[in-house]
Amino acid sequence: MKRIINHPGEALALILASALCVSTPGLAAQTNSAQQQVQQQQAQPQQAQQDQAQQANQTFTGKVIKLTTGKYALLTGQTPDGKPSGHFLDDQQDAQKYEGKQVTVTGTFDEASNMIHVTNIQAA
């Protein structure tokens, strides 16, 4: 004897239970994919640190000058049209000590901002 479902709640529960059984393998695949994404995101900061270490210190020579903005920069040469060229220095306190002097600066160079992240400044 077949039973007829008269309650919409029972029918809904039956449909949801069936759908859950069918979608469970997909849920496991989504979980694995999410775990892989988390592992990749955790590895990115480590990769960035390795990239910075590989972007090892470089040596720059030039004259420390004070810009009209009051900031210190390293004048390293001239452009082909005769204008001064150089790089900004992130260590303003140390650079101030060498204003107007020829120096050797050791640090990492950030091309995007034309900034030398100074680890050492010494008279040349």
PDB file of C-alpha atoms in Angstrom:
ATOM      1  CA  MET A   1       0.000   0.000   0.000  1.00  0.00           C
ATOM      2  CA  LYS A   2       1.399   3.374  -1.021  1.00  0.00           C
ATOM      3  CA  ARG A   3       1.275   6.281   1.283  1.00  0.00           C
ATOM      4  CA  ILE A   4       0.386   9.660  -0.182  1.00  0.00           C
ATOM      5  CA  ILE A   5       2.199  12.632   1.268  1.00  0.00           C
ATOM      6  CA  ASN A   6      -0.347  15.176   2.362  1.00  0.00           C
ATOM      7  CA  HIS A   7       1.965  17.552   4.148  1.00  0.00           C
ATOM      8  CA  PRO A   8       4.074  19.955   2.097  1.00  0.00           C
ATOM      9  CA  GLY A   9       6.708  19.934   4.874  1.00  0.00           C
ATOM     10  CA  GLU A  10       7.273  16.192   4.426  1.00  0.00           C
ATOM     11  CA  ALA A  11       7.657  16.592   0.670  1.00  0.00           C
ATOM     12  CA  LEU A  12      10.152  19.417   1.143  1.00  0.00           C
ATOM     13  CA  ALA A  13      12.164  17.388   3.651  1.00  0.00           C
ATOM     14  CA  LEU A  14      12.267  14.448   1.231  1.00  0.00           C
ATOM     15  CA  ILE A  15      13.444  16.671  -1.645  1.00  0.00           C
ATOM     16  CA  LEU A  16      16.136  18.297   0.494  1.00  0.00           C
ATOM     17  CA  ALA A  17      17.388  14.933   1.736  1.00  0.00           C
ATOM     18  CA  SER A  18      17.631  13.658  -1.848  1.00  0.00           C
ATOM     19  CA  ALA A  19      19.456  16.781  -2.988  1.00  0.00           C
ATOM     20  CA  LEU A  20      21.921  16.502  -0.104  1.00  0.00           C
ATOM     21  CA  CYS A  21      22.803  12.925  -1.046  1.00  0.00           C
ATOM     22  CA  VAL A  22      23.389  13.918  -4.664  1.00  0.00           C
ATOM     23  CA  SER A  23      25.492  17.023  -3.864  1.00  0.00           C
ATOM     24  CA  THR A  24      27.738  15.502  -1.183  1.00  0.00           C
ATOM     25  CA  PRO A  25      30.562  14.504  -3.621  1.00  0.00           C
ATOM     26  CA  GLY A  26      30.574  18.073  -4.954  1.00  0.00           C
ATOM     27  CA  LEU A  27      30.760  19.392  -1.411  1.00  0.00           C
ATOM     28  CA  ALA A  28      33.871  17.296  -0.759  1.00  0.00           C
ATOM     29  CA  ALA A  29      35.469  18.644  -3.934  1.00  0.00           C
ATOM     30  CA  GLN A  30      34.661  22.221  -2.871  1.00  0.00           C
ATOM     31  CA  THR A  31      36.199  21.584   0.544  1.00  0.00           C
ATOM     32  CA  ASN A  32      39.422  20.287  -1.023  1.00  0.00           C
ATOM     33  CA  SER A  33      39.531  23.279  -3.350  1.00  0.00           C
ATOM     34  CA  ALA A  34      39.028  25.687  -0.438  1.00  0.00           C
ATOM     35  CA  GLN A  35      41.815  23.988   1.529  1.00  0.00           C
ATOM     36  CA  GLN A  36      44.182  24.339  -1.429  1.00  0.00           C
ATOM     37  CA  GLN A  37      43.345  28.048  -1.733  1.00  0.00           C
ATOM     38  CA  VAL A  38      44.091  28.595   1.957  1.00  0.00           C
ATOM     39  CA  GLN A  39      47.431  26.810   1.604  1.00  0.00           C
ATOM     40  CA  GLN A  40      48.326  28.958  -1.422  1.00  0.00           C
ATOM     41  CA  GLN A  41      47.411  32.162   0.430  1.00  0.00           C
ATOM     42  CA  GLN A  42      49.580  31.116   3.375  1.00  0.00           C
ATOM     43  CA  ALA A  43      52.507  30.425   1.038  1.00  0.00           C
ATOM     44  CA  GLN A  44      52.305  33.886  -0.614  1.00  0.00           C
ATOM     45  CA  PRO A  45      53.768  35.886   2.325  1.00  0.00           C
ATOM     46  CA  GLN A  46      56.622  33.380   2.560  1.00  0.00           C
ATOM     47  CA  GLN A  47      57.266  33.801  -1.164  1.00  0.00           C
ATOM     48  CA  ALA A  48      57.252  37.601  -0.778  1.00  0.00           C
ATOM     49  CA  GLN A  49      59.851  37.347   1.994  1.00  0.00           C
ATOM     50  CA  GLN A  50      62.011  35.129  -0.203  1.00  0.00           C
ATOM     51  CA  ASP A  51      61.661  37.587  -3.084  1.00  0.00           C
ATOM     52  CA  GLN A  52      62.795  40.428  -0.829  1.00  0.00           C
ATOM     53  CA  ALA A  53      65.774  38.393   0.341  1.00  0.00           C
ATOM     54  CA  GLN A  54      66.654  37.694  -3.292  1.00  0.00           C
ATOM     55  CA  GLN A  55      66.286  41.412  -3.959  1.00  0.00           C
ATOM     56  CA  ALA A  56      69.503  41.704  -2.012  1.00  0.00           C
ATOM     57  CA  ASN A  57      71.154  44.909  -0.965  1.00  0.00           C
ATOM     58  CA  GLN A  58      72.627  47.016  -3.711  1.00  0.00           C
ATOM     59  CA  THR A  59      75.257  49.730  -3.487  1.00  0.00           C
ATOM     60  CA  PHE A  60      74.637  53.253  -4.775  1.00  0.00           C
ATOM     61  CA  THR A  61      77.099  56.125  -4.837  1.00  0.00           C
ATOM     62  CA  GLY A  62      76.354  59.814  -5.136  1.00  0.00           C
ATOM     63  CA  LYS A  63      75.828  63.040  -3.268  1.00  0.00           C
ATOM     64  CA  VAL A  64      73.167  63.528  -0.592  1.00  0.00           C
ATOM     65  CA  ILE A  65      71.109  66.611  -1.404  1.00  0.00           C
ATOM     66  CA  LYS A  66      68.180  68.335   0.261  1.00  0.00           C
ATOM     67  CA  LEU A  67      65.216  68.758  -2.069  1.00  0.00           C
ATOM     68  CA  THR A  68      62.940  71.808  -2.095  1.00  0.00           C
ATOM     69  CA  THR A  69      60.414  69.657  -0.228  1.00  0.00           C
ATOM     70  CA  GLY A  70      62.877  69.329   2.664  1.00  0.00           C
ATOM     71  CA  LYS A  71      63.460  65.630   1.982  1.00  0.00           C
ATOM     72  CA  TYR A  72      66.886  64.121   1.338  1.00  0.00           C
ATOM     73  CA  ALA A  73      67.771  62.245  -1.834  1.00  0.00           C
ATOM     74  CA  LEU A  74      70.810  60.689  -3.447  1.00  0.00           C
ATOM     75  CA  LEU A  75      71.994  62.536  -6.568  1.00  0.00           C
ATOM     76  CA  THR A  76      73.572  59.874  -8.778  1.00  0.00           C
ATOM     77  CA  GLY A  77      74.007  61.594 -12.140  1.00  0.00           C
ATOM     78  CA  GLN A  78      72.275  63.480 -14.924  1.00  0.00           C
ATOM     79  CA  THR A  79      69.664  62.632 -17.509  1.00  0.00           C
ATOM     80  CA  PRO A  80      70.626  62.871 -21.205  1.00  0.00           C
ATOM     81  CA  ASP A  81      69.115  66.375 -21.320  1.00  0.00           C
ATOM     82  CA  GLY A  82      71.299  67.552 -18.420  1.00  0.00           C
ATOM     83  CA  LYS A  83      68.792  67.398 -15.556  1.00  0.00           C
ATOM     84  CA  PRO A  84      69.878  65.909 -12.209  1.00  0.00           C
ATOM     85  CA  SER A  85      68.800  62.340 -11.523  1.00  0.00           C
ATOM     86  CA  GLY A  86      68.847  60.200  -8.443  1.00  0.00           C
ATOM     87  CA  HIS A  87      66.796  58.306  -5.912  1.00  0.00           C
ATOM     88  CA  PHE A  88      64.772  59.109  -2.814  1.00  0.00           C
ATOM     89  CA  LEU A  89      66.083  57.854   0.535  1.00  0.00           C
ATOM     90  CA  ASP A  90      63.792  56.396   3.174  1.00  0.00           C
ATOM     91  CA  ASP A  91      66.178  57.014   6.099  1.00  0.00           C
ATOM     92  CA  GLN A  92      65.944  60.802   6.381  1.00  0.00           C
ATOM     93  CA  GLN A  93      67.722  61.095   9.745  1.00  0.00           C
ATOM     94  CA  ASP A  94      70.820  59.244   8.600  1.00  0.00           C
ATOM     95  CA  ALA A  95      70.811  61.057   5.238  1.00  0.00           C
ATOM     96  CA  GLN A  96      70.711  64.453   6.971  1.00  0.00           C
ATOM     97  CA  LYS A  97      74.107  63.746   8.563  1.00  0.00           C
ATOM     98  CA  TYR A  98      75.666  63.507   5.098  1.00  0.00           C
ATOM     99  CA  GLU A  99      74.002  66.491   3.394  1.00  0.00           C
ATOM    100  CA  GLY A 100      76.240  67.803   0.593  1.00  0.00           C
ATOM    101  CA  LYS A 101      78.705  64.904   0.892  1.00  0.00           C
ATOM    102  CA  GLN A 102      79.640  62.051  -1.427  1.00  0.00           C
ATOM    103  CA  VAL A 103      78.367  58.800   0.050  1.00  0.00           C
ATOM    104  CA  THR A 104      77.932  55.116  -0.565  1.00  0.00           C
ATOM    105  CA  VAL A 105      74.425  53.907   0.235  1.00  0.00           C
ATOM    106  CA  THR A 106      73.599  50.248   0.726  1.00  0.00           C
ATOM    107  CA  GLY A 107      69.974  49.135   0.521  1.00  0.00           C
ATOM    108  CA  THR A 108      67.215  47.663  -1.584  1.00  0.00           C
ATOM    109  CA  PHE A 109      65.759  49.644  -4.453  1.00  0.00           C
ATOM    110  CA  ASP A 110      62.027  50.017  -5.043  1.00  0.00           C
ATOM    111  CA  GLU A 111      61.558  50.922  -8.706  1.00  0.00           C
ATOM    112  CA  ALA A 112      57.880  51.803  -8.300  1.00  0.00           C
ATOM    113  CA  SER A 113      58.644  54.678  -5.925  1.00  0.00           C
ATOM    114  CA  ASN A 114      62.285  55.326  -6.963  1.00  0.00           C
ATOM    115  CA  MET A 115      63.140  54.802  -3.287  1.00  0.00           C
ATOM    116  CA  ILE A 116      66.215  53.247  -1.742  1.00  0.00           C
ATOM    117  CA  HIS A 117      65.343  51.424   1.476  1.00  0.00           C
ATOM    118  CA  VAL A 118      68.574  52.239   3.282  1.00  0.00           C
ATOM    119  CA  THR A 119      70.464  49.729   5.394  1.00  0.00           C
ATOM    120  CA  ASN A 120      73.693  51.761   5.574  1.00  0.00           C
ATOM    121  CA  ILE A 121      75.079  55.159   4.548  1.00  0.00           C
ATOM    122  CA  GLN A 122      78.776  55.979   4.787  1.00  0.00           C
ATOM    123  CA  ALA A 123      81.063  58.635   3.404  1.00  0.00           C
ATOM    124  CA  ALA A 124      82.666  57.693   0.094  1.00  0.00           C
TER     125      ALA A 124
END
